[in-house]
XYZ file of C-alpha atoms in Angstrom:
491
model
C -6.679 20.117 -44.492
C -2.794 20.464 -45.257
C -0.160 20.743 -42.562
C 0.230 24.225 -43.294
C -3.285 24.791 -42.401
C -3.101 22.711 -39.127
C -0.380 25.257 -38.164
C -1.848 28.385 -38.954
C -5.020 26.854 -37.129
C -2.497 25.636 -33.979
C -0.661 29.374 -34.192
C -4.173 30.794 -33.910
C -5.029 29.360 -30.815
C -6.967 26.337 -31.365
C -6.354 22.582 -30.497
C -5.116 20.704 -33.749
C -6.419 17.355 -33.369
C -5.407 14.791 -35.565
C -9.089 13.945 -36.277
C -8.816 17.249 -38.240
C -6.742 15.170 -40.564
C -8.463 11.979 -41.127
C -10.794 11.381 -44.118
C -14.296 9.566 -42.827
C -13.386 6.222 -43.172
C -10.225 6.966 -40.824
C -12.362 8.480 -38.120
C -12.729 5.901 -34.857
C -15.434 3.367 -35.033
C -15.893 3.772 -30.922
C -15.793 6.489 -28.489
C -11.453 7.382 -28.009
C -11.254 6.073 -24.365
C -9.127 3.259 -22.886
C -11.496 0.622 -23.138
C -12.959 -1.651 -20.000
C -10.293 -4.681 -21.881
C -9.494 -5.920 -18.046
C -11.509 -8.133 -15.725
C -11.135 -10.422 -12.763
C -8.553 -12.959 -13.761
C -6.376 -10.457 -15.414
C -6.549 -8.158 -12.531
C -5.191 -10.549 -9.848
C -2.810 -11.641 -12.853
C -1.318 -7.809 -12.878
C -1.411 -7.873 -9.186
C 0.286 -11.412 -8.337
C 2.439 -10.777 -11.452
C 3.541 -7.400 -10.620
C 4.386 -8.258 -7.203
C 6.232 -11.546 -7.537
C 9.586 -9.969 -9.612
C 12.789 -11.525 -9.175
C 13.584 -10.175 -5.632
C 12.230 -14.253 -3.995
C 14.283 -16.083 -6.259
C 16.949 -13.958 -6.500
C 17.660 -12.291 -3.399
C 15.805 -13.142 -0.285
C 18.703 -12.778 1.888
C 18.600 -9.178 2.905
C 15.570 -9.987 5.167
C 17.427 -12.687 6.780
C 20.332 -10.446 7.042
C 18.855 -7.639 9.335
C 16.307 -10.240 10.727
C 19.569 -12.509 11.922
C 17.401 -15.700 12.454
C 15.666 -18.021 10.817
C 12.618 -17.401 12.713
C 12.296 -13.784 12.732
C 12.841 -13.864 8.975
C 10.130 -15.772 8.534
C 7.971 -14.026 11.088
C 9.044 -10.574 9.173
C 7.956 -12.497 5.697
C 4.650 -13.132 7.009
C 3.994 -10.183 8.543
C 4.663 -7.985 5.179
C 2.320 -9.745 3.802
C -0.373 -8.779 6.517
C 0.942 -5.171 5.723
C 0.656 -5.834 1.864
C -3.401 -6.616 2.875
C -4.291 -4.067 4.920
C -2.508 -1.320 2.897
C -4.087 -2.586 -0.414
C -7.504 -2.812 1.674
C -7.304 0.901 1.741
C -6.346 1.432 -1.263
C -10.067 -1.161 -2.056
C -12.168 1.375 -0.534
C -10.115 4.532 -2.273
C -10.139 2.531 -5.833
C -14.242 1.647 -5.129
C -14.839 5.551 -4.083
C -12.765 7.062 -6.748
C -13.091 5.182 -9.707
C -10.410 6.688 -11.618
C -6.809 5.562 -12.762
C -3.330 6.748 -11.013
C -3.957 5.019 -8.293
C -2.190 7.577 -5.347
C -2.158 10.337 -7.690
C -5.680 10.227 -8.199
C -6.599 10.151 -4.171
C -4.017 12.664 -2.781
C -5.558 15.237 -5.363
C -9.072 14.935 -4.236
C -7.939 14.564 -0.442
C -5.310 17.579 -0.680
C -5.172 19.440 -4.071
C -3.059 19.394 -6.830
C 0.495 20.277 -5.390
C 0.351 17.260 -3.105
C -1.030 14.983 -6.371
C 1.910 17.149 -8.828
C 4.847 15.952 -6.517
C 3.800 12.276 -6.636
C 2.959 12.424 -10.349
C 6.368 14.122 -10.444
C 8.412 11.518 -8.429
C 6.721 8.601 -9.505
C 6.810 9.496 -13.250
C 10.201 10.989 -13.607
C 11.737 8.541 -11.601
C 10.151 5.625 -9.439
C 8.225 3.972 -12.269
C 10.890 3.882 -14.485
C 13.900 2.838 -12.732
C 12.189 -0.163 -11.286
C 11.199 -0.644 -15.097
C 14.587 -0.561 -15.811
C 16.338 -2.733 -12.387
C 13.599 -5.410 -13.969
C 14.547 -5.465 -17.246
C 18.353 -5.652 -15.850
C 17.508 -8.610 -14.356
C 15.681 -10.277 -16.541
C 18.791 -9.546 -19.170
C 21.264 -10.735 -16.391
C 19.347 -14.159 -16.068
C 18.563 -14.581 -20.165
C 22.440 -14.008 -20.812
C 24.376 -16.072 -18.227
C 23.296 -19.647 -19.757
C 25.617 -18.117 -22.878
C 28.524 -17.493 -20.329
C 29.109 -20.250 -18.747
C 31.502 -19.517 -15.490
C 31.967 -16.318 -16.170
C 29.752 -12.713 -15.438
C 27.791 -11.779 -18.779
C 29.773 -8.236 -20.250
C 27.862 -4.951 -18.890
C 27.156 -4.123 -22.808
C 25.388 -7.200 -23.321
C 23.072 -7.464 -20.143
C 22.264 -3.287 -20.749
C 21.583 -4.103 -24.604
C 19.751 -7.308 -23.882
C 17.268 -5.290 -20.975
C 16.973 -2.099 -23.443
C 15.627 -4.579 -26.076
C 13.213 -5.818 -23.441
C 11.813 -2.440 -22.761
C 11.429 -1.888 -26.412
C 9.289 -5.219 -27.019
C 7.176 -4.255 -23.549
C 6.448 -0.733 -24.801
C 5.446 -2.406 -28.465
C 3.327 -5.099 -26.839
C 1.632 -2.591 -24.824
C 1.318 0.302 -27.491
C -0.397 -2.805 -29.533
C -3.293 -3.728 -27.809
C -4.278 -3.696 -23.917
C -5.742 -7.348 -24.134
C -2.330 -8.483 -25.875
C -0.890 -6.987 -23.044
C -3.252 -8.753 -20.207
C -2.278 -12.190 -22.295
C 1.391 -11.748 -22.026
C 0.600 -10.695 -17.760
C -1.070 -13.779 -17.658
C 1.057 -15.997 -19.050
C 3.789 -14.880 -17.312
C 2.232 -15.211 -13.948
C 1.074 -18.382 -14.367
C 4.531 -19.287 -15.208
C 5.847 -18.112 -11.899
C 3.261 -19.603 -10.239
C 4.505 -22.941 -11.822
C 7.974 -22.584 -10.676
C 6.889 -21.224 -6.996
C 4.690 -24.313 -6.730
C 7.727 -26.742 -7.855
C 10.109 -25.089 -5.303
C 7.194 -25.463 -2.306
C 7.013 -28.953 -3.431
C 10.136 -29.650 -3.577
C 10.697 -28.219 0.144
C 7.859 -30.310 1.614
C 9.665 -33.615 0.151
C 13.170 -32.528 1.554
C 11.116 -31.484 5.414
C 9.272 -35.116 4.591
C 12.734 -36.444 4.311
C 13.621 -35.404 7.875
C 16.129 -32.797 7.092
C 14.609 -30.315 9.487
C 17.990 -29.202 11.123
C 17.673 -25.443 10.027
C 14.340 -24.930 10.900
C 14.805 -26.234 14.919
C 15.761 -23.638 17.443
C 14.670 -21.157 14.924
C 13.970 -18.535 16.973
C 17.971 -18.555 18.349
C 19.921 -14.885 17.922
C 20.997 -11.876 18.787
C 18.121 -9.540 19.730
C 17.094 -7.056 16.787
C 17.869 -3.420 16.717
C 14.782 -1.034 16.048
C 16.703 0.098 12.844
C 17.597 -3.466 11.690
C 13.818 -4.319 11.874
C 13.060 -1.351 10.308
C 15.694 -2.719 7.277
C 14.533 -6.178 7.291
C 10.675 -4.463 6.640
C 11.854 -2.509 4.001
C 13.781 -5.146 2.217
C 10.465 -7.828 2.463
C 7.992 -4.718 1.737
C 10.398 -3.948 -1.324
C 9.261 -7.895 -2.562
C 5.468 -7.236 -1.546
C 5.536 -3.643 -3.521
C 2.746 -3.882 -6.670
C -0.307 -4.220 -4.241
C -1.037 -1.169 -5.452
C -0.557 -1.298 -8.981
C -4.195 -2.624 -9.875
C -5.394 0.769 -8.798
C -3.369 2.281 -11.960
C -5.914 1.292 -14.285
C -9.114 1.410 -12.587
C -11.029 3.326 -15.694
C -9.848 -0.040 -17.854
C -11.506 -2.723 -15.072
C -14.455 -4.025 -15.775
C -17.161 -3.494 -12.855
C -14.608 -1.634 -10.814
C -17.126 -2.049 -7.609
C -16.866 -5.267 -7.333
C -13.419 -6.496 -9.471
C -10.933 -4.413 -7.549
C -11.756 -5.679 -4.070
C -12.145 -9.325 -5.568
C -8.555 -9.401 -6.992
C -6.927 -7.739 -3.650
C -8.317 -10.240 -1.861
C -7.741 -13.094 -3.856
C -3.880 -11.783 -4.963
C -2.612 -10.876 -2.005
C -2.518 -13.536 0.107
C -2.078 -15.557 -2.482
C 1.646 -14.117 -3.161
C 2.503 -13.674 0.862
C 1.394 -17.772 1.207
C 4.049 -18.036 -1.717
C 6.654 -16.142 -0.158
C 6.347 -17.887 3.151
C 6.503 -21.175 1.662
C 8.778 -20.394 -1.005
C 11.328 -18.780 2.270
C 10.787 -22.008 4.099
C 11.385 -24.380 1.314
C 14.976 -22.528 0.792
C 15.885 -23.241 4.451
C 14.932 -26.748 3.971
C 18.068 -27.338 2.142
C 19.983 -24.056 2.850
C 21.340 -23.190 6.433
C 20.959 -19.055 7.010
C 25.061 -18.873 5.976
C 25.095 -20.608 2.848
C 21.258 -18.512 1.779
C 23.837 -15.489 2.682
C 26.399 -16.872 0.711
C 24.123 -17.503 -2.648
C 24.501 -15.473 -5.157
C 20.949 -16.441 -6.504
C 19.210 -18.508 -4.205
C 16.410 -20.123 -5.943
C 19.337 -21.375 -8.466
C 21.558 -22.964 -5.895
C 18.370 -24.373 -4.257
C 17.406 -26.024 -7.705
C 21.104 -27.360 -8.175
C 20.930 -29.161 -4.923
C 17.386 -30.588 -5.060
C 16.047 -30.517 -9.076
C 18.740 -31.563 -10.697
C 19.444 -32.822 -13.265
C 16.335 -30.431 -14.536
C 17.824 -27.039 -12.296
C 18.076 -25.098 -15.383
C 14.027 -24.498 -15.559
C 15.008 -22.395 -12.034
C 16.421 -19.717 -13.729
C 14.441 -20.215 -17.055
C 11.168 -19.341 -15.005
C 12.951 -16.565 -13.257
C 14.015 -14.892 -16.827
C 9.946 -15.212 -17.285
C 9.093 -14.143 -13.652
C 11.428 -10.838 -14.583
C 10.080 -10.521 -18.107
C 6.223 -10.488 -16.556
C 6.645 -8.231 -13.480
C 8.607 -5.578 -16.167
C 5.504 -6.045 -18.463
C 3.308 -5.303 -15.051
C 4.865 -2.232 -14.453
C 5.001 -0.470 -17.866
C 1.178 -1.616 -18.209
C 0.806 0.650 -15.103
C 3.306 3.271 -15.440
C 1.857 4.315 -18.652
C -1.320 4.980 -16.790
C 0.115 7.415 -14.171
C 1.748 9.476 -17.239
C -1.933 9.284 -19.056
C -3.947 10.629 -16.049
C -0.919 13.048 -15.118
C -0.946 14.658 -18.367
C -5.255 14.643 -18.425
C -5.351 16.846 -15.453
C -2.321 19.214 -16.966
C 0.252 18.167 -14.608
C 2.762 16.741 -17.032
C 2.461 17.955 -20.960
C -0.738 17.098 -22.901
C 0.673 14.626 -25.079
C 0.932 12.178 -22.448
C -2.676 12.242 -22.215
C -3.606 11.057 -25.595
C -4.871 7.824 -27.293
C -3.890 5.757 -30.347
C -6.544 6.143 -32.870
C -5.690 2.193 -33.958
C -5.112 0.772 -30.751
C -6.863 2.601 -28.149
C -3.836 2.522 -25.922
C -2.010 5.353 -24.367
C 1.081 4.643 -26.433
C 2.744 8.323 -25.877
C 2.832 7.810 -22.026
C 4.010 4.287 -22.290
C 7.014 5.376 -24.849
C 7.830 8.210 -22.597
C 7.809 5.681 -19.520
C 10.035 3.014 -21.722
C 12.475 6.181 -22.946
C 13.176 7.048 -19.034
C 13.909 3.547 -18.349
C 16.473 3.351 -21.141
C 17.604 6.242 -19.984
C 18.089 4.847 -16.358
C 19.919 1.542 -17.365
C 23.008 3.717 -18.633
C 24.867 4.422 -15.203
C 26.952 2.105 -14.034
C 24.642 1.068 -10.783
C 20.864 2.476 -9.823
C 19.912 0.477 -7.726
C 21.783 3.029 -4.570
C 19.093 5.189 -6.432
C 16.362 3.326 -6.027
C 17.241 2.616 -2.421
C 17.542 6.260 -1.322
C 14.372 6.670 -3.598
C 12.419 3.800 -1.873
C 11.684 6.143 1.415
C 9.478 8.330 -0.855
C 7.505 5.576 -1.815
C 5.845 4.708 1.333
C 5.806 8.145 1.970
C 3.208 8.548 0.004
C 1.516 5.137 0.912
C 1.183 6.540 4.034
C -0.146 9.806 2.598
C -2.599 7.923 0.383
C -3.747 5.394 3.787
C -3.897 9.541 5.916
C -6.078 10.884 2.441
C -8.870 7.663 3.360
C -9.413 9.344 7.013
C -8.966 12.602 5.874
C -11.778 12.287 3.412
C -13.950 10.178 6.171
C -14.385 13.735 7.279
C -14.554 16.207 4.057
C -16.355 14.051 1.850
C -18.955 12.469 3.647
C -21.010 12.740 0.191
C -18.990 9.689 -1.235
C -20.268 6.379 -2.215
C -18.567 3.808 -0.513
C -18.935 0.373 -1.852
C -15.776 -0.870 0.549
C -15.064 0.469 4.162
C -12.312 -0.508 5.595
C -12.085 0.332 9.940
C -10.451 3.633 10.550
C -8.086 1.780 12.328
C -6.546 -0.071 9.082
C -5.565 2.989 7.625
C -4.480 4.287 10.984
C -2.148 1.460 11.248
C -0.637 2.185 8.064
C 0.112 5.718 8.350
C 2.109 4.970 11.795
C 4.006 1.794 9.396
C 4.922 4.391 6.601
C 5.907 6.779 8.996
C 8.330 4.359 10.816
C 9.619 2.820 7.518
C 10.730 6.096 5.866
C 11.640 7.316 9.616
C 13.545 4.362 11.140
C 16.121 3.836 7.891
C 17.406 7.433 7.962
C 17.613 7.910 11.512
C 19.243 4.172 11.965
C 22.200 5.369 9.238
C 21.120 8.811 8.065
C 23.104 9.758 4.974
C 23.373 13.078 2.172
C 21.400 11.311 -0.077
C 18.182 11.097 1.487
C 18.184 14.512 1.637
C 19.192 15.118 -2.333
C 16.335 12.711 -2.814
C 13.964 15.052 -0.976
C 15.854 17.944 -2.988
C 14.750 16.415 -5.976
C 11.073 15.627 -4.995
C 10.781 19.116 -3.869
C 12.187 20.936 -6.642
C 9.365 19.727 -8.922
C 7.652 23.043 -7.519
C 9.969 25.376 -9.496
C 8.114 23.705 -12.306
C 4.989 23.676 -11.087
C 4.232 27.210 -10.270
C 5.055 28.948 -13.957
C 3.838 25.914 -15.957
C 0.697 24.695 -14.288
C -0.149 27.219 -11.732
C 0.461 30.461 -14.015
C 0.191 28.540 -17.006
C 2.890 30.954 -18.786
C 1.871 31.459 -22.863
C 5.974 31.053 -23.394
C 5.785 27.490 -22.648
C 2.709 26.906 -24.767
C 4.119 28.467 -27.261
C 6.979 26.303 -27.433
C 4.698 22.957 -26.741
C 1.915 23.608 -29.329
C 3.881 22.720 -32.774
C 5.917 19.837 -30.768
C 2.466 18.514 -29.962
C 1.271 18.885 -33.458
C 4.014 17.070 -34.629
C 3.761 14.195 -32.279
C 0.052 13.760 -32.535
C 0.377 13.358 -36.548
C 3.557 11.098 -36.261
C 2.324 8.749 -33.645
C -1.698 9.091 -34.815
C -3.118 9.997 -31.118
C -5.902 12.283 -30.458
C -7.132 13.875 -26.554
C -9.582 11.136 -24.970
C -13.156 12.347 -25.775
């Protein structure tokens, strides 16, 4: 069959697959699904890796900051972790009873419908995911190009060049293969790890030492503001966010049932015991002033205790960065797929590589927004105004696990959490995207909530009415894309 035939066929109505196309020797050996490529070890790998960024060795300091104290920091550290848990215990028993991909997206549709599922799909594609894809890679390009600029701030070109390179490679690697893509998560992780362990080390020598000056009388402040709490929360939740991210790719884990609880429970508190130790290892050599005055903390920690060797400190940071940008497109990509399977983003999202058996359309539309989003001169005010709808809907997601206690009774449950877990996190969402705005309420929460909002002017002509305009328009432009990047619908 020509091309002219696939478009008379398309014009006429029908779905032009690409398998239309392929001679029998080209047609797919297996079933066109993601494949189960993901089990225990690289699950806990995605979670640990996603969640452990650059924000501990970078830029602990805004916890401190609103916490005031050494003490409460460190009380605030610990108890985002127990947050962290409990939130990604829900999301255990939500993952176990609906075993399909999009983590929140998935849930919030079968607990509320699809305009509640369409304006996270909406938020989350078109703008969470990728600007934290892109803040990572900025990061990661910040850290890999200041070795080559000694004294001096790497140019703006370079470090934007250098991070839109890295999304490139992360969207190849992941178009590639999913298992190439678990191997680089792994790697990465266990690199962090490394470095994490060396700091902790390091630390316990420097307490062994004596020097225990910064940690006495921790507790010794000024008394903490509701809002400031409410800051310092957000700032150590903002390190702790990826608990989630596991819950992405459910379809791909192998023996969901029993792998998705495992890793939660293992990954977790793994990575709050890391942050903990990691926070008092840095005040082991660091009095709260000088961890203020850092520009990169985990660097001026390793140039006061592991030197001569304190360049592997930002070496393993540049991989920490590298791994948790990796994390998130792996995920990202998934959101797009499922989005664009249930018809709430366009169709093409929703299809597979023929070669690769990867959802390479969703990922390159994930790694074009990010490039996209490393252009203005600073997102990262974005992202902060952004950051409120982001526990809004973890706090949705935790409400959807009681709500469907009641309405779908019929479930299997293979985790139950106590109502009171999710309970607990729908009153912690609620204060977190509450205590922020109301502590220093600003315009831009509100254009933010503008924004999520308006994704209903879309919705109701082009998924609710399903206008014939708009597939008019869509069906050559998917036609096109199918044959160029060789995807096909999953089966």
């Amino acid at each position: 069959m020509d091309e002219g035939s696939i478009r008379k066929e398309s014009q006429n109505g029908s779905c032009s697959h690409i398998r239309d196309v392929l001679t029998e020797e080209q047609q797919p050996a297996k079933a066109t699904v993601l494949q189960k490529d993901v089990g225990l070890f690289s699950g806990i790998c995605l979670i640990v890796g996603t969640m452990i960024g650059s924000g501990i060795f970078i830029s602990p300091k805004s916890v401190l900051l609103y916490s005031g104290a050494v003490g409460p920091c460190l009380v605030i550290w610990a108890a985002c972790g127990v947050l962290a848990t409990l939130g990604a215990l829900c999301y255990a028993e939500l993952g176990t009873m609906i075993t399909k991909s999009g983590a929140e997206y998935s849930y919030l549709m079968a607990a509320y419908g699809p305009v509640v599922a369409y304006l996270f799909s909406w938020t989350t594609v078109m703008v969470l995911k990728p600007s934290a894809f892109a803040i990572i890679t900025l990061s990661f390009a910040e850290y890999a190009s200041t070795p080559f600029y000694h004294g001096c701030t790497p140019p703006v070109i370079v470090t934007k060049c250098l991070s839109a390179a890295a999304i490139l490679l992360i969207v190849a690697v992941n178009c590639l293969s999913v298992k190439l893509a678990s191997y680089v998560q792994n790697f990465f992780t266990a690199a962090k790890l490394f470095i994490i362990l060396v700091i902790v080390v390091a630390g316990i020598v420097v307490l062994a030492q004596g020097k225990t000056e910064n940690l006495s009388n921790a507790f010794d402040g000024t008394p903490l503001s509701v809002g400031a709490i409410g800051l310092a929360f957000y700032n150590g939740l903002f390190a702790y966010d990826g608990w989630n991210q596991l819950n992405f790719i459910t379809e791909e884990l192998k023996d969901p049932y029993r792998n998705l609880p495992l890793a939660i429970i293992i990954g977790i508190p793994l990575v709050s015991v890391c942050y903990v130790l990691v926070n008092i290892a840095y005040f082991s050599v660091m009095t709260p002033t000088e961890l203020l005055q850092s520009p990169a903390v985990a660097v001026t920690f390793g140039d006061r205790v592991l030197y001569p060797l304190s360049w592997v400190v930002p070496l393993f940071v540049v991989f920490s960065t590298f791994g948790a940008a990796n994390g998130s497109c792996f995920t990202a990509g998934r959101l797009a797929y499922v989005s664009g399977r249930e018809g709430h983003m366009v169709k093409i999202l929703s299809y597979i590589s023929l070669k690769h058996y990867t959802p390479s359309p969703a990922l390159i539309f994930n790694g074009m927004l990010a490039i996209c989003y490393i252009i203005p001169a600073d997102i990262n005010t974005l992202i902060n105004y952004f950051s409120f709808a982001t526990w809004g809907f973890y706090g949705l997601a935790a409400l959807a696990l009681i709500v469907m206690r009641f309405t779908r009774k019929d479930l299997h449950r293979p985790v139950k959490v106590p109502i009171v877990i999710p309970g607990l996190i729908v009153l912690v969402s609620c204060y977190l995207v509450l205590a922020p705005i109301i502590d220093k309420p600003e315009l831009e929460y509100l254009y933010c909530a503008i924004f999520i909002f308006s994704g209903l002017l879309l919705y109701y002509p082009l998924i609710h009415l399903k206008v014939k305009w708009a597939r008019k328009i869509m069906r050559p432009i998917t036609m096109h894309l199918q044959l160029l990047l060789e995807v096909v619908p999953p089966d």
